[in-house]
N, CA, C and O atoms as a Tinker XYZ file with bonds, in Angstrom:
   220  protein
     1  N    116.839000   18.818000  -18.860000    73     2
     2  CA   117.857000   19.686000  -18.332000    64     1     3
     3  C    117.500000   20.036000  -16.887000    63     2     4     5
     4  O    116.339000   20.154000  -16.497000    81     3
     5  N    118.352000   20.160000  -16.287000    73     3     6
     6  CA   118.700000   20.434000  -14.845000    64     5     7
     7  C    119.269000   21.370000  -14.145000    63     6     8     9
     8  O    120.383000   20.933000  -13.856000    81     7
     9  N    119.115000   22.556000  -13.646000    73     7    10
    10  CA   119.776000   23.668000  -13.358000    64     9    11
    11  C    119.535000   23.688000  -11.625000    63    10    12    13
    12  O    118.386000   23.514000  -11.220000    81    11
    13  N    120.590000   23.892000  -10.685000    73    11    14
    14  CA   120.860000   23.517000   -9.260000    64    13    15
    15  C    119.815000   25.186000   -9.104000    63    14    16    17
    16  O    118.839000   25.163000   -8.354000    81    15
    17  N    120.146000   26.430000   -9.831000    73    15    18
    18  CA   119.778000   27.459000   -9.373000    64    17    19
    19  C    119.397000   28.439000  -10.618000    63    18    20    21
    20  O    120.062000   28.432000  -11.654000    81    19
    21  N    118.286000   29.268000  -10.426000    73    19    22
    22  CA   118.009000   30.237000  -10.946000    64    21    23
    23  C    119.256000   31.470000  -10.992000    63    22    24    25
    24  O    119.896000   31.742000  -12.008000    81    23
    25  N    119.374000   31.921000  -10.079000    73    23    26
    26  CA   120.244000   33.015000   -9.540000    64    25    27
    27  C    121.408000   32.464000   -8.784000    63    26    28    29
    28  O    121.181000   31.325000   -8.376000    81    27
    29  N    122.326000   32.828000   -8.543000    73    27    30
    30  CA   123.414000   32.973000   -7.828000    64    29    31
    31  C    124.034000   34.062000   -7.266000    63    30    32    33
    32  O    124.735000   34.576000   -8.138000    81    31
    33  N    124.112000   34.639000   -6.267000    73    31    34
    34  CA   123.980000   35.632000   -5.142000    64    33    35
    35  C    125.160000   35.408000   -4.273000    63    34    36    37
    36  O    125.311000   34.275000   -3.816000    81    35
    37  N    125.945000   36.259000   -4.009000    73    35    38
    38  CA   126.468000   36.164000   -2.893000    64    37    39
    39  C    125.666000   36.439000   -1.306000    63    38    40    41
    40  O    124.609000   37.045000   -1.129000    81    39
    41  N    126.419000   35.878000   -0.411000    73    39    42
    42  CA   125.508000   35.946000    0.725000    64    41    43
    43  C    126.127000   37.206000    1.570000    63    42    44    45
    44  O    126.851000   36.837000    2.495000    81    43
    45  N    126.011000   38.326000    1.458000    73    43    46
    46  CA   126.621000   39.279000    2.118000    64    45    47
    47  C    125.598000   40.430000    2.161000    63    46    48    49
    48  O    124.827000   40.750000    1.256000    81    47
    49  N    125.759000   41.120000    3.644000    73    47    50
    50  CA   124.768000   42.138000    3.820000    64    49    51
    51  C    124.583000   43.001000    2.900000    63    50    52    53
    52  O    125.551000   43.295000    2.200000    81    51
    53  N    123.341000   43.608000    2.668000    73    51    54
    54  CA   122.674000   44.438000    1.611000    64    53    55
    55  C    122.172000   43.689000    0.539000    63    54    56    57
    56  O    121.366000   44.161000   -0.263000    81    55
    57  N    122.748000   42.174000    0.466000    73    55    58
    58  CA   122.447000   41.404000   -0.634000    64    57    59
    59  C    120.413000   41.400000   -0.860000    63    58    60    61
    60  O    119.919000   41.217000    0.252000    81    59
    61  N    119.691000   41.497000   -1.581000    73    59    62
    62  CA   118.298000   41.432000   -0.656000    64    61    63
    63  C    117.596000   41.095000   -2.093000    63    62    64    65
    64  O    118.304000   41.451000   -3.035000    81    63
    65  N    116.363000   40.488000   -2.467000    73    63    66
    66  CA   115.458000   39.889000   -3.436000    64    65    67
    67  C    114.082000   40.393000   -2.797000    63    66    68    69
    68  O    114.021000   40.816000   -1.642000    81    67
    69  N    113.077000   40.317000   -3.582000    73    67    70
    70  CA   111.832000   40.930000   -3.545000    64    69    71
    71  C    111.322000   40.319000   -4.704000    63    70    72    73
    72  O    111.784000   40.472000   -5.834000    81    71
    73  N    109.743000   39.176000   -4.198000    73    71    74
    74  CA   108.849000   38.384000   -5.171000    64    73    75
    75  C    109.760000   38.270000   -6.645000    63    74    76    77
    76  O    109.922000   39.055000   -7.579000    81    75
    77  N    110.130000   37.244000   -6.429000    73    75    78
    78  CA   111.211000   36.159000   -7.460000    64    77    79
    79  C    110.680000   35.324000   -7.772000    63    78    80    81
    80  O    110.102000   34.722000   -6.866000    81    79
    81  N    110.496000   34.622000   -9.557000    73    79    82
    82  CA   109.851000   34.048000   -9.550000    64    81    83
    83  C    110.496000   32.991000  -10.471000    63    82    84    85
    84  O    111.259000   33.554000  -11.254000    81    83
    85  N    110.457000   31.713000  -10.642000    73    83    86
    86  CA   111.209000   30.610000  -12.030000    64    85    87
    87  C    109.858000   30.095000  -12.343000    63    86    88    89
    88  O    108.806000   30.220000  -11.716000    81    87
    89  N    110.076000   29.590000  -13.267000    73    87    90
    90  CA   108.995000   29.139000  -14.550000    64    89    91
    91  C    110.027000   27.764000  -15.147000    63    90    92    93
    92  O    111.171000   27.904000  -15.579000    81    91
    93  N    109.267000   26.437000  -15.029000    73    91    94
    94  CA   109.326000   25.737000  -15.970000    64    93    95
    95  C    108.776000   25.508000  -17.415000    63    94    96    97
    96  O    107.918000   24.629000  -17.340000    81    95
    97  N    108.893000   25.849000  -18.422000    73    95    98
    98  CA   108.091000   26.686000  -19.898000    64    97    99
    99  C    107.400000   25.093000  -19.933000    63    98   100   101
   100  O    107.930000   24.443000  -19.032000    81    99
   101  N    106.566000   24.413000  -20.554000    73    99   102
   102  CA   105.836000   23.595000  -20.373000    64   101   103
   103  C    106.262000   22.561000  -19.896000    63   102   104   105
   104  O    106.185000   21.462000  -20.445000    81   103
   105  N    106.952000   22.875000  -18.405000    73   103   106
   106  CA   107.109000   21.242000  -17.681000    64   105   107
   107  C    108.039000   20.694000  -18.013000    63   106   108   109
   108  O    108.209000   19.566000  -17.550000    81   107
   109  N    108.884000   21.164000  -18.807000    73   107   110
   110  CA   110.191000   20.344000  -19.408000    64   109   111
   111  C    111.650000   20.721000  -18.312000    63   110   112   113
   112  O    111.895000   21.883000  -17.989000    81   111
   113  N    112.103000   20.097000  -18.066000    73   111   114
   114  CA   113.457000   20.569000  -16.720000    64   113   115
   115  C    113.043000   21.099000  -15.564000    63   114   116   117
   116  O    111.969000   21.656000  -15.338000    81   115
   117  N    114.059000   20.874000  -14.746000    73   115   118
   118  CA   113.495000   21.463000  -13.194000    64   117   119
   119  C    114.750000   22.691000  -13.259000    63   118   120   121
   120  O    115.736000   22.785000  -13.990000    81   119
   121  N    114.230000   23.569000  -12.146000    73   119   122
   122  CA   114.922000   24.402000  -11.877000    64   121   123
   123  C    115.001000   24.361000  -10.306000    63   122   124   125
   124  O    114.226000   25.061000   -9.655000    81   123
   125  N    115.924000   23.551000   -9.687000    73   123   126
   126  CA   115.791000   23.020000   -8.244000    64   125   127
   127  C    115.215000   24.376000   -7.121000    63   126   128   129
   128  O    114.178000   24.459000   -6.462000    81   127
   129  N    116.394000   25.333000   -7.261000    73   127   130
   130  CA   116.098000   26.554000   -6.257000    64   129   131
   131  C    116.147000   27.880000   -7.258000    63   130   132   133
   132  O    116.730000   28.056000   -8.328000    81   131
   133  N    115.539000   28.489000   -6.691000    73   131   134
   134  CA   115.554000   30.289000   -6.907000    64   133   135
   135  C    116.798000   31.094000   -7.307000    63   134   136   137
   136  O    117.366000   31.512000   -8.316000    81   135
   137  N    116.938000   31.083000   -5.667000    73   135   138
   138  CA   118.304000   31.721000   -5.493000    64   137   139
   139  C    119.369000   30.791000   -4.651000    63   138   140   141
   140  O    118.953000   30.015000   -3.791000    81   139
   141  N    119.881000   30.838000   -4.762000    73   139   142
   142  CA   121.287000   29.884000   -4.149000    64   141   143
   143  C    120.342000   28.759000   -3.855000    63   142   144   145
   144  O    119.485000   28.370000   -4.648000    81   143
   145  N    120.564000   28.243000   -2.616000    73   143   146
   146  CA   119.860000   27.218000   -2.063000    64   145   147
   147  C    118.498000   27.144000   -1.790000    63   146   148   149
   148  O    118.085000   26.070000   -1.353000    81   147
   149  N    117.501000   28.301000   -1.999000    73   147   150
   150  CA   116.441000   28.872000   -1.190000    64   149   151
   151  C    115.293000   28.869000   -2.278000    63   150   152   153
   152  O    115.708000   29.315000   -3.348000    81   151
   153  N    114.021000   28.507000   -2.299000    73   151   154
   154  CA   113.334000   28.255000   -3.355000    64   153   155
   155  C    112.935000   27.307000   -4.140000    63   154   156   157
   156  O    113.638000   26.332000   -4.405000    81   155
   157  N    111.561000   27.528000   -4.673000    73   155   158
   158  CA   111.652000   26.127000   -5.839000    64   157   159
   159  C    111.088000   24.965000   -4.472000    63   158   160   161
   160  O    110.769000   24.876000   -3.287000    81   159
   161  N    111.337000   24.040000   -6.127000    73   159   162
   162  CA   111.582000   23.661000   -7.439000    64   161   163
   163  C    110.349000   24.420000   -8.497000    63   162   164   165
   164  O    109.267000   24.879000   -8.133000    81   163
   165  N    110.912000   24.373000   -9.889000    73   163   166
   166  CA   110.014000   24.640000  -11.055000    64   165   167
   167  C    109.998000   23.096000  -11.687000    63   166   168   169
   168  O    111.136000   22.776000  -12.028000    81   167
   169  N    109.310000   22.375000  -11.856000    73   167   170
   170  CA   109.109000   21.126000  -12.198000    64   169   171
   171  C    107.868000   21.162000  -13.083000    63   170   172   173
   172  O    107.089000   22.100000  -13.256000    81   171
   173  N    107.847000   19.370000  -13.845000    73   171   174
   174  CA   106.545000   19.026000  -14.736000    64   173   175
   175  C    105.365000   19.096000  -13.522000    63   174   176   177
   176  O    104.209000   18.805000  -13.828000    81   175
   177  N    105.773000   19.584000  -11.813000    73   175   178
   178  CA   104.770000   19.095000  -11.172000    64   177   179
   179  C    104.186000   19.881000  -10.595000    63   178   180   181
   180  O    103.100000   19.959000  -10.019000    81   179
   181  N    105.868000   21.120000  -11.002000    73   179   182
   182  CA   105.506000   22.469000  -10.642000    64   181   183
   183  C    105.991000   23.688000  -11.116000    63   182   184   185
   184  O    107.012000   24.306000  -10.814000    81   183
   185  N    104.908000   23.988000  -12.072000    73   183   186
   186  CA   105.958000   24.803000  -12.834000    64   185   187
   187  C    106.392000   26.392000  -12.574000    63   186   188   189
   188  O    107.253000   27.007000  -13.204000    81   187
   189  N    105.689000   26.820000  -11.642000    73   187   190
   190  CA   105.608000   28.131000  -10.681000    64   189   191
   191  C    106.094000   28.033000   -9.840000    63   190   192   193
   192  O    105.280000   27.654000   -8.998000    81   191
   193  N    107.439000   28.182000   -9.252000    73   191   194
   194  CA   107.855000   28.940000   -7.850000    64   193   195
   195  C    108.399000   29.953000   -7.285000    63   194   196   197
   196  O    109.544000   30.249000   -7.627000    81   195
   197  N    107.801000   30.638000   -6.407000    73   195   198
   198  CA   107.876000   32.238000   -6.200000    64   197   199
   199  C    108.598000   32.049000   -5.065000    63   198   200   201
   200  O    108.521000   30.964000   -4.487000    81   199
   201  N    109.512000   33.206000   -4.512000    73   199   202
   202  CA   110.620000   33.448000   -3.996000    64   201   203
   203  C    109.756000   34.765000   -2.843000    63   202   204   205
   204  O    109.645000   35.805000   -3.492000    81   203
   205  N    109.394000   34.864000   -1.943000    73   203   206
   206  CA   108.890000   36.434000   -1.758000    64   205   207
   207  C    110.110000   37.289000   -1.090000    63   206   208   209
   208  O    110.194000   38.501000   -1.287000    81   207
   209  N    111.111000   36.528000   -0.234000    73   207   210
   210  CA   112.172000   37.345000    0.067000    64   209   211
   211  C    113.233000   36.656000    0.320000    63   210   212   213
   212  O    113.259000   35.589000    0.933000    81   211
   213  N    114.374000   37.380000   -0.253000    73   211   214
   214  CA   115.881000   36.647000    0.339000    64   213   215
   215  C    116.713000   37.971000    0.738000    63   214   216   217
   216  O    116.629000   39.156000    0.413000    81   215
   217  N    117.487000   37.289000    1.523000    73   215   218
   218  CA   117.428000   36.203000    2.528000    64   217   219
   219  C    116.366000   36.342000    3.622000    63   218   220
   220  O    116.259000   35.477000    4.492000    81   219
């Protein structure tokens, strides 16, 4: 399985994230980005990716 995004956010002022994090559960599917476009991947290669601020 394949998911483009963790979150989906509009992009408008006040919008704001603070240490975000996706998890691939043992390596199985990617999770391309975080939040919208920004972030990532969670992969078999990586299964931790942290977000520290959006935008």
């Amino acid at each position: 399985m394949v998911a483009a995004r963790a979150f989906e956010v509009p992009n408008t002022p006040g919008v704001r994230f603070h240490n975000m994090v996706t998890v691939s559960l043992g390596g199985v599917g990617t999770i391309r980005n975080i939040i919208n476009t920004t972030g990532g991947p969670s992969n078999s290669g990586t299964n931790v990716a942290n977000l520290v601020n959006y935008p």
